[in-house]
Coordinates of C-alpha atoms and ligand atoms in Angstrom, one line a residue:
X1 CA -54.2 -2.5 -15.5
X2 CA -51.6 -0.2 -14.3
X3 CA -48.1 0.1 -15.4
X4 CA -45.6 0.4 -12.6
X5 CA -45.2 3.9 -12.9
X6 CA -48.4 5.7 -14.7
X7 CA -51.7 5.3 -16.0
X8 CA -51.8 3.7 -19.7
X9 CA -53.0 6.4 -22.0
X10 CA -55.2 5.1 -24.9
X11 CA -56.7 6.8 -27.9
X12 CA -59.6 5.3 -29.5
X13 CA -60.0 6.3 -33.2
X14 CA -63.2 5.1 -35.2
X15 CA -65.8 7.0 -36.9
X16 CA -68.4 4.5 -35.4
X17 CA -69.8 5.9 -32.0
X18 CA -70.8 2.5 -30.6
X19 CA -67.2 1.1 -31.2
X20 CA -65.7 4.1 -29.5
X21 CA -67.9 4.1 -26.5
X22 CA -67.5 0.3 -26.2
X23 CA -63.9 0.5 -26.3
X24 CA -63.9 3.2 -23.7
X25 CA -66.0 1.4 -21.1
X26 CA -64.0 -1.7 -21.3
X27 CA -60.5 0.2 -21.3
X28 CA -61.5 2.3 -18.4
X29 CA -62.4 -1.0 -16.4
X30 CA -58.8 -1.9 -17.1
X31 CA -57.8 1.4 -15.3
X32 CA -56.6 3.2 -18.6
X33 CA -57.1 6.7 -19.5
X34 CA -59.2 7.0 -22.6
X35 CA -59.6 9.6 -25.2
X36 CA -61.8 9.4 -28.4
X37 CA -61.6 10.7 -31.8
X38 CA -64.0 10.1 -34.9
X39 CA -61.6 10.8 -37.5
X40 CA -57.8 10.7 -38.5
X41 CA -57.6 14.5 -38.3
X42 CA -59.0 14.9 -34.8
X43 CA -56.8 12.0 -33.6
X44 CA -53.6 13.8 -35.0
X45 CA -54.8 17.0 -33.3
X46 CA -55.5 15.4 -29.9
X47 CA -52.0 14.0 -30.2
X48 CA -50.7 17.5 -30.5
X49 CA -50.9 18.0 -26.6
X50 CA -51.7 14.5 -25.4
X51 CA -49.4 11.4 -26.0
X52 CA -51.0 8.2 -25.8
X53 CA -49.1 4.9 -25.4
X54 CA -51.7 2.8 -27.5
X55 CA -53.8 4.0 -30.2
X56 CA -56.9 1.8 -31.4
X57 CA -57.1 2.8 -35.1
X58 CA -59.9 2.2 -37.6
X59 CA -58.3 1.9 -40.8
X60 CA -61.8 2.7 -42.8
X61 CA -62.7 6.2 -41.9
X62 CA -63.9 9.2 -43.9
X63 CA -61.4 11.9 -44.1
X64 CA -57.6 10.9 -44.0
X65 CA -57.1 7.1 -44.8
X66 CA -56.3 4.9 -41.7
X67 CA -52.8 3.9 -43.1
X68 CA -51.9 7.6 -43.4
X69 CA -52.7 8.2 -39.9
X70 CA -50.7 5.3 -38.9
X71 CA -47.9 6.8 -41.0
X72 CA -48.3 10.2 -39.3
X73 CA -48.5 8.6 -35.9
X74 CA -45.3 6.7 -36.2
X75 CA -43.7 9.9 -37.8
X76 CA -44.3 11.6 -34.7
X77 CA -43.5 8.7 -32.2
X78 CA -42.2 5.5 -33.1
X79 CA -43.0 4.2 -29.6
X80 CA -46.5 4.4 -29.7
X81 CA -48.5 1.1 -30.3
X82 CA -51.2 1.3 -32.9
X83 CA -53.6 -1.5 -32.9
X84 CA -55.9 -1.5 -36.2
X85 CA -59.5 -2.0 -36.2
X86 CA -60.7 -3.5 -39.2
X87 CA -63.6 -5.4 -40.6
X88 CA -63.6 -8.9 -41.8
X89 CA -63.3 -7.9 -45.5
X90 CA -60.1 -6.0 -44.7
X91 CA -58.1 -8.4 -43.0
X92 CA -55.4 -8.1 -46.0
X93 CA -55.4 -4.4 -45.0
X94 CA -54.7 -5.1 -41.5
X95 CA -51.7 -7.4 -42.7
X96 CA -50.6 -4.6 -44.5
X97 CA -50.8 -2.1 -41.6
X98 CA -48.9 -4.7 -39.4
X99 CA -46.2 -4.6 -42.1
X100 CA -46.1 -0.9 -41.9
X101 CA -45.4 -1.1 -38.2
X102 CA -49.1 -1.5 -36.4
X103 CA -48.4 -3.6 -33.4
X104 CA -51.6 -5.9 -33.4
X105 CA -55.1 -5.8 -34.9
X106 CA -58.4 -6.4 -33.8
X107 CA -61.1 -7.6 -36.4
X108 CA -64.6 -6.1 -36.2
X109 CA -67.1 -6.8 -34.8
X110 CA -65.3 -7.9 -31.7
X111 CA -66.3 -9.2 -28.2
X112 CA -65.3 -7.2 -25.0
X113 CA -62.9 -10.3 -24.0
X114 CA -61.1 -9.9 -27.3
X115 CA -60.4 -6.3 -26.8
X116 CA -59.2 -6.8 -23.3
X117 CA -56.9 -9.7 -24.6
X118 CA -55.4 -7.4 -27.4
X119 CA -55.1 -4.1 -25.2
X120 CA -53.7 -6.5 -22.3
X121 CA -51.1 -7.8 -24.6
X122 CA -50.0 -4.4 -25.6
X123 CA -50.0 -3.0 -21.9
X124 CA -47.9 -5.9 -21.1
X125 CA -45.4 -5.1 -23.8
X126 CA -45.1 -1.4 -23.1
X127 CA -44.7 -2.4 -19.3
X128 CA -41.9 -4.8 -20.1
X129 CA -40.4 -2.1 -22.4
X130 CA -40.7 0.4 -19.7
X131 CA -38.8 -1.8 -17.1
X132 CA -36.2 -2.7 -19.7
X133 CA -35.6 0.9 -20.1
X134 CA -35.5 1.7 -16.7
X135 CA -33.0 -1.1 -16.1
X136 CA -30.7 0.4 -18.8
X137 CA -30.9 3.7 -17.3
X138 CA -30.2 2.3 -13.8
X139 CA -27.1 0.4 -15.5
X140 CA -25.8 3.5 -17.2
X141 CA -26.2 5.5 -13.9
X142 CA -24.1 2.8 -12.2
X143 CA -21.6 3.0 -14.7
X144 CA -21.4 6.5 -14.7
X145 CA -21.2 6.6 -10.9
X146 CA -18.4 4.1 -11.0
X147 CA -16.6 5.9 -13.6
X148 CA -17.0 9.0 -11.4
X149 CA -15.5 7.2 -8.3
X150 CA -12.7 6.0 -10.4
X151 CA -11.9 9.1 -12.1
X152 CA -12.3 10.9 -8.3
X153 CA -9.8 8.3 -7.0
X154 CA -7.5 8.9 -10.0
X155 CA -7.6 12.5 -9.5
X156 CA -6.5 12.2 -5.9
X157 CA -3.6 9.7 -6.5
X158 CA -2.5 12.1 -9.4
X159 CA -2.4 15.2 -7.0
X160 CA -0.7 13.3 -4.2
X161 CA 2.7 14.9 -3.2
X162 CA 4.1 11.5 -2.5
X163 CA 5.1 9.4 -5.5
X164 CA 2.9 6.3 -5.9
X165 CA 3.8 3.3 -8.0
X166 CA 1.7 0.0 -8.3
X167 CA 3.0 -3.6 -9.5
X168 CA 1.4 -6.7 -10.3
X169 CA 2.5 -10.1 -9.1
X170 CA 5.3 -10.3 -11.9
X171 CA 6.7 -6.8 -10.7
X172 CA 5.6 -5.0 -13.6
X173 CA 4.3 -1.4 -12.8
X174 CA 0.7 -1.1 -13.6
X175 CA 0.2 2.7 -12.4
X176 CA 2.4 5.5 -11.3
X177 CA 1.4 8.9 -10.5
X178 CA 3.2 12.2 -11.5
X179 CA 4.8 12.7 -8.1
X180 CA 6.9 9.3 -8.8
X181 CA 7.9 10.5 -12.2
X182 CA 9.0 13.8 -10.7
X183 CA 10.8 12.5 -7.7
X184 CA 12.7 10.1 -9.9
X185 CA 13.5 12.5 -12.4
X186 CA 11.9 10.6 -15.2
X187 CA 10.8 11.9 -18.3
X188 CA 7.5 13.7 -18.0
X189 CA 6.0 11.4 -20.7
X190 CA 7.0 8.1 -18.9
X191 CA 4.2 5.3 -19.1
X192 CA 3.5 2.3 -16.8
X193 CA 4.1 -1.3 -18.3
X194 CA 7.7 -2.1 -17.9
X195 CA 9.4 -3.8 -14.8
X196 CA 10.2 -1.7 -11.4
X197 CA 13.9 -1.9 -12.2
X198 CA 13.4 0.1 -15.5
X199 CA 12.2 3.3 -13.5
X200 CA 14.4 2.7 -10.2
X201 CA 17.9 2.1 -10.2
X202 CA 18.0 1.3 -6.4
X203 CA 18.3 -2.3 -6.0
X204 CA 17.0 -2.2 -2.3
X205 CA 13.5 -0.7 -3.7
X206 CA 13.1 -3.1 -6.8
X207 CA 13.6 -5.9 -4.4
X208 CA 11.2 -4.4 -1.9
X209 CA 8.6 -4.1 -4.7
X210 CA 9.3 -7.6 -6.0
X211 CA 9.2 -9.2 -2.7
X212 CA 5.8 -7.5 -1.8
X213 CA 4.5 -8.4 -5.2
X214 CA 5.3 -12.1 -4.5
X215 CA 3.4 -12.2 -1.3
X216 CA 6.5 -12.3 1.0
X217 CA 4.8 -10.0 3.3
X218 CA 1.2 -10.5 4.2
X219 CA 0.7 -8.2 7.1
X220 CA 0.2 -4.6 6.1
X221 CA 3.3 -3.2 7.9
X222 CA 5.6 -6.0 7.8
X223 CA 7.8 -4.8 4.7
X224 CA 10.9 -2.7 5.7
X225 CA 11.1 0.9 4.8
X226 CA 14.0 1.4 2.2
X227 CA 15.9 4.8 2.2
X228 CA 17.9 5.3 -0.9
X229 CA 20.0 8.3 -2.6
X230 CA 19.0 9.6 -6.1
X231 CA 22.0 11.8 -6.1
X232 CA 24.4 13.5 -3.6
X233 CA 21.6 15.7 -2.5
X234 CA 18.4 14.0 -2.9
X235 CA 17.1 11.2 -0.6
X236 CA 13.8 9.2 -0.9
X237 CA 12.2 6.9 1.5
X238 CA 9.9 4.1 -0.1
X239 CA 7.6 2.2 1.9
X240 CA 5.4 -0.6 0.5
X241 CA 2.4 -2.7 1.3
X242 CA 0.8 -5.6 -0.6
X243 CA -2.4 -5.1 -2.4
X244 CA -4.8 -7.8 -1.4
X245 CA -7.9 -9.1 -2.9
X246 CA -11.1 -9.6 -0.7
X247 CA -10.0 -13.2 0.0
X248 CA -6.6 -12.1 1.0
X249 CA -4.8 -13.2 -2.1
X250 CA -1.8 -11.0 -3.1
X251 CA -2.5 -9.1 -6.3
X252 CA 0.8 -6.8 -6.3
X253 CA 2.4 -4.0 -4.4
X254 CA 1.9 -0.5 -3.9
X255 CA 4.8 1.5 -3.0
X256 CA 4.9 5.2 -1.9
X257 CA 7.9 7.2 -2.0
X258 CA 8.7 10.4 -0.3
X259 CA 11.4 13.0 -0.2
X260 CA 13.5 12.9 2.8
X261 CA 16.3 15.2 1.7
X262 CA 15.5 17.8 4.3
X263 CA 15.3 15.2 7.2
X264 CA 18.6 13.7 5.9
X265 CA 20.5 17.1 5.5
X266 CA 19.3 18.1 9.2
X267 CA 20.6 14.6 10.5
X268 CA 23.9 15.1 8.7
X269 CA 24.1 18.5 10.3
X270 CA 23.2 17.2 13.7
X271 CA 26.0 14.5 13.2
X272 CA 28.6 17.1 12.2
X273 CA 27.8 19.1 15.4
X274 CA 27.7 16.1 17.7
X275 CA 31.0 15.4 16.2
X276 CA 32.5 18.7 16.6
X277 CA 31.2 18.9 20.2
X278 CA 32.6 15.5 21.0
X279 CA 35.8 16.4 19.6
X280 CA 36.0 19.6 21.6
X281 CA 34.9 17.6 25.1
X282 CA 37.4 14.7 24.5
X283 CA 40.7 16.2 25.3
X284 CA 39.6 18.1 28.6
X285 CA 37.8 15.1 30.0
X286 CA 40.8 13.1 29.3
X287 CA 42.9 15.5 30.9
X288 CA 40.4 15.4 33.9
X289 CA 40.7 11.5 33.9
X290 CA 44.6 11.6 34.1
X291 CA 44.5 14.3 36.9
X292 CA 42.2 12.6 39.1
X293 CA 44.0 9.1 38.8
X294 CA 47.0 11.2 39.9
X295 CA 45.3 12.7 43.0
X296 CA 44.0 9.4 43.8
X297 CA 47.3 7.8 43.7
X298 CA 48.8 10.6 45.9
X299 CA 46.1 10.5 48.5
X300 CA 45.7 6.7 48.6
X301 CA 46.9 6.5 52.3
X302 CA 45.8 9.8 53.6
X303 CA 42.3 10.4 52.2
X304 CA 39.4 9.0 54.4
X305 CA 37.6 6.1 52.8
X306 CA 34.8 8.3 52.1
X307 CA 37.1 10.6 49.9
X308 CA 38.4 7.7 48.1
X309 CA 35.1 6.5 47.3
X310 CA 34.0 10.0 46.0
X311 CA 37.4 10.4 43.9
X312 CA 37.1 7.0 42.2
X313 CA 33.4 7.5 41.4
X314 CA 34.2 10.9 39.9
X315 CA 37.1 9.0 37.9
X316 CA 34.3 6.4 36.8
X317 CA 32.0 8.8 35.7
X318 CA 34.5 10.5 33.6
X319 CA 35.5 7.3 32.0
X320 CA 31.9 6.9 30.9
X321 CA 31.7 10.4 29.7
X322 CA 34.8 9.5 27.6
X323 CA 33.4 6.2 26.5
X324 CA 30.0 8.0 25.3
X325 CA 32.2 10.6 23.6
X326 CA 34.0 7.8 21.9
X327 CA 30.7 6.0 20.8
X328 CA 29.2 9.5 19.6
X329 CA 32.5 10.0 17.6
X330 CA 32.2 6.5 16.0
X331 CA 28.5 7.2 15.2
X332 CA 29.4 10.5 13.3
X333 CA 32.3 9.0 11.6
X334 CA 30.1 6.2 10.4
X335 CA 27.1 8.8 9.4
X336 CA 29.5 10.8 7.1
X337 CA 30.7 7.5 5.6
X338 CA 34.2 7.7 6.9
X339 CA 34.5 4.1 8.3
X340 CA 36.3 1.1 7.1
X341 CA 38.4 3.3 4.8
X342 CA 41.9 1.5 5.3
X343 CA 41.3 -1.9 4.4
X344 CA 44.2 -4.3 4.5
X345 CA 44.5 -8.0 3.6
X346 CA 43.5 -9.7 7.1
X347 CA 43.4 -13.1 8.4
X348 CA 40.2 -12.7 10.3
X349 CA 40.4 -15.5 12.8
X350 CA 44.2 -14.3 14.0
X351 CA 42.8 -10.7 14.6
X352 CA 39.7 -12.4 16.4
X353 CA 42.0 -14.5 18.8
X354 CA 43.7 -11.6 19.8
X355 CA 40.6 -9.5 20.4
X356 CA 39.3 -12.5 22.5
X357 CA 42.5 -12.6 24.4
X358 CA 42.5 -9.0 25.2
X359 CA 39.0 -9.0 26.4
X360 CA 39.7 -12.1 28.8
X361 CA 40.5 -10.2 31.7
X362 CA 37.2 -8.1 31.6
X363 CA 35.3 -11.4 31.3
X364 CA 37.4 -12.9 34.1
X365 CA 36.4 -10.1 36.5
X366 CA 32.9 -11.5 36.3
X367 CA 34.2 -15.1 36.4
X368 CA 32.9 -15.8 33.0
X369 CA 34.6 -17.8 30.5
X370 CA 35.6 -16.5 27.2
X371 CA 36.5 -18.8 24.6
X372 CA 36.9 -18.8 20.8
X373 CA 36.4 -21.8 18.4
X374 CA 38.5 -21.3 15.4
X375 CA 37.9 -23.1 11.9
X376 CA 39.8 -26.3 11.1
X377 CA 41.8 -24.9 8.5
X378 CA 42.6 -21.3 7.8
X379 CA 40.2 -19.0 6.3
X380 CA 40.8 -17.0 3.0
X381 CA 42.3 -13.6 3.7
X382 CA 39.9 -10.6 3.6
X383 CA 40.4 -6.9 2.9
X384 CA 39.1 -5.1 5.6
X385 CA 39.9 -2.3 8.1
X386 CA 41.3 -4.1 11.4
X387 CA 40.0 -1.2 13.4
X388 CA 36.3 -1.9 11.9
X389 CA 36.4 -5.4 12.8
X390 CA 37.8 -4.8 16.3
X391 CA 35.2 -2.3 16.9
X392 CA 32.4 -4.9 15.8
X393 CA 33.5 -7.8 17.6
X394 CA 34.7 -5.7 20.6
X395 CA 31.3 -4.2 21.0
X396 CA 29.5 -7.6 20.7
X397 CA 31.8 -9.4 23.2
X398 CA 31.6 -6.6 25.5
X399 CA 27.8 -6.5 25.5
X400 CA 27.8 -10.3 26.0
X401 CA 30.0 -9.8 29.2
X402 CA 27.9 -6.9 30.4
X403 CA 24.4 -8.6 29.8
X404 CA 25.6 -12.1 31.2
X405 CA 25.6 -12.8 35.1
X406 CA 28.7 -13.9 36.8
X407 CA 30.1 -17.1 36.0
X408 CA 28.4 -17.2 32.6
X409 CA 30.0 -18.3 29.4
X410 CA 30.9 -16.4 26.2
X411 CA 31.9 -18.2 22.8
X412 CA 33.0 -16.6 19.7
X413 CA 33.0 -18.8 16.9
X414 CA 34.7 -18.3 13.5
X415 CA 34.0 -20.4 10.2
X416 CA 33.0 -19.8 6.7
X417 CA 33.5 -20.8 3.0
X418 CA 34.8 -19.3 0.1
X419 CA 32.1 -16.7 0.0
X420 CA 31.3 -15.7 3.6
X421 CA 33.0 -15.5 6.9
X422 CA 30.9 -16.2 9.6
X423 CA 31.5 -14.7 13.2
X424 CA 29.1 -15.7 15.9
X425 CA 29.0 -14.3 19.6
X426 CA 27.1 -16.4 22.0
X427 CA 26.6 -16.0 25.4
X428 CA 24.6 -17.5 28.6
X429 CA 23.2 -14.2 29.6
X430 CA 19.8 -12.5 30.2
X431 CA 18.5 -12.7 26.7
X432 CA 16.4 -10.3 24.9
X433 CA 12.7 -10.4 24.6
X434 CA 11.4 -10.8 21.0
X435 CA 9.6 -7.3 21.1
X436 CA 13.1 -5.5 21.5
X437 CA 15.1 -7.5 18.8
X438 CA 14.1 -5.1 16.0
X439 CA 15.2 -2.1 17.9
X440 CA 18.3 -2.8 19.8
X441 CA 20.3 -1.7 16.5
X442 CA 18.8 1.7 16.7
X443 CA 20.7 4.5 17.8
X444 CA 20.4 5.1 21.7
X445 CA 18.1 2.3 22.2
X446 CA 18.5 0.3 25.5
X447 CA 16.3 -2.5 26.9
X448 CA 15.2 -1.3 30.3
X449 CA 14.4 -4.1 32.7
X450 CA 15.2 -5.3 36.3
X451 CA 18.5 -7.2 35.1
X452 CA 19.8 -4.3 33.0
X453 CA 19.0 -1.2 35.2
X454 CA 22.3 -1.3 36.8
X455 CA 24.5 -1.8 33.6
X456 CA 25.5 1.2 32.3
X457 CA 25.9 2.0 28.6
X458 CA 25.0 4.4 25.8
X459 CA 22.6 2.4 23.5
X460 CA 25.2 3.5 20.8
X461 CA 27.2 0.2 20.6
X462 CA 25.0 -1.9 18.5
X463 CA 24.0 1.0 16.2
X464 CA 28.0 1.4 15.5
X465 CA 28.2 -2.3 15.0
X466 CA 25.3 -2.1 12.4
X467 CA 26.7 1.0 10.8
X468 CA 30.1 -0.5 10.2
X469 CA 28.8 -3.8 8.8
X470 CA 26.3 -1.9 6.4
X471 CA 29.4 0.1 5.0
X472 CA 30.9 -3.2 4.4
X473 CA 28.0 -4.9 2.9
X474 CA 28.0 -7.3 5.8
X475 CA 25.0 -8.3 7.8
X476 CA 24.1 -9.0 11.5
X477 CA 21.3 -11.0 13.0
X478 CA 20.5 -11.9 16.3
X479 CA 18.6 -14.9 18.1
X480 CA 17.9 -14.6 21.6
X481 CA 16.1 -16.3 24.4
X482 CA 15.1 -14.8 27.7
X483 CA 17.0 -16.3 30.5
X484 CA 19.1 -18.5 28.3
X485 CA 21.1 -16.2 26.1
X486 CA 21.7 -14.5 23.0
X487 CA 23.8 -15.2 19.8
X488 CA 24.7 -12.6 17.4
X489 CA 25.9 -13.6 13.9
X490 CA 28.1 -11.6 11.5
X491 CA 28.3 -12.5 7.7
X492 CA 31.3 -10.9 6.2
X493 CA 31.3 -11.4 2.3
X494 CA 34.3 -12.4 0.9
X495 CA 34.3 -10.6 -2.7
X496 CA 37.1 -8.6 -1.3
X497 CA 39.0 -11.9 -0.7
X498 CA 42.8 -11.3 -1.5
X499 CA 44.1 -14.6 -1.6
Ligands
ADP501 P1 24.4 -0.4 25.4 O1 25.1 -1.7 25.5 O2 25.4 0.5 25.6 O3 23.2 -0.3 26.0 P2 24.1 -1.3 22.6 O4 23.5 -0.7 21.4 O5 25.3 -2.2 22.6 O6 24.0 -0.4 23.9 O7 23.0 -2.6 23.1 C1 21.5 -2.2 22.8 C2 20.8 -2.9 24.0 O8 20.7 -4.3 23.5 C3 21.4 -3.1 25.3 O9 21.0 -2.0 26.2 C4 20.7 -4.5 25.9 O10 19.7 -4.1 26.4 C5 20.8 -5.2 24.6 N1 21.8 -6.3 24.5 C6 22.9 -6.2 23.6 N2 23.4 -7.1 23.6 C7 23.0 -8.2 24.3 C8 23.4 -9.3 24.8 N3 24.7 -10.1 24.4 N4 22.6 -9.8 25.9 C9 21.4 -9.1 26.2 N5 21.2 -8.0 25.8 C10 21.8 -7.4 24.9

């Protein structure tokens, strides 16, 4: 019989030659490798260079006593199985030997079958022991590999230049890396375990982590990025994703933060540059427009139709340039935070009614109706900069007029409660495809299709609107259906109520 790996080595120690040879024959047939010794001393000597797994040991031999040989074998190696061979008269000795650690015994004289059974039992025991050992080794190797893998992943996360923070479903931080601690300027020995708000003061980031942790965003890139300022000269950008189990269950959130200060500074420089250049361009352009207007007036009768057309095109183009510059200046002002800075108590619906009145001529030119629906009772007064509100509603109504075909209808509705004033601007125009909705508030974003191709614009209007509203803590949303129309909804918070 073979064990899974190696041939079983057996040492037979008996002073009777017949027994030694008989054992050898039987055991060789069981595919074991056998050595023999006639005395205890010889057996121990053999074992100096050759390790048997099993020893058949006669207890009654001349020379060293069998019991002593048993003791010395186990002194050398506890794992060797010793089977004592003993005469009937010495069964007690055999029992004694087993108490001292012998594995089994075979009484003399024995039949070959008896020896085979005893040897088979010992071999099986060794085989099982070997298997258990291999399993244990394998388990330890797997554990070691896993440990190595985990520590490797950990090392990588620790070495990342970006801050990484992981929260569980309750929003508690379970992991953070040194870059997170560094970026947020936390003490170097900061440990995970608390809620996100205990490490990050920005509400937007805390809410982002909480919402992702609670499973609000199931798609990987659904959650918005949040940019936040740590101080006057340090800005971070946080992006988060849900941590999902194999069956898609949300286990928490992983939020990565990186330093966007350099980009922010560059952006600020760019805005300052744009503001400066725009400012410098505005007055000469206004002069050119005035002069063109004078020329057109003066040559109205004499100039050929072609010349008049060219002059009025030049005047229109100058006007678009002035509009563009106006928009750029607005954007720059929003970016450097200088909007909505002259708040006064305002009866919102009154101002809106006058804006709508003012824009009726523009709508009339396209045979569109432009109406305002006012609340049944006056709204609470609100502290805000009238110029800011004018810019917001003016831009929304101008867009509604521009992106609605002739004869369409535009409706401005004002309502609200003690907490919010709600202004909607709805039109029956071209509508906006779903895929563009998230981008139309970005700077310079314009939807290009057959309907909008001939409508001029800068793509800055809605970004100005959004910038102004953000600076006031107000929100804007849009619903739209292609071919049916669009509805922009502005919610102005009334905390600043001045009633
Ligand atoms: P501009 O009007 O100068 O292009 P905006 O930032 O005001 O820039 O608007 C961005 C884009 O959003 C527009 O180009 C237009 O495609 C789309 N849009 C805005 N308002 C409406 C509207 N009421 N109906 C349809 N499309 C609109």
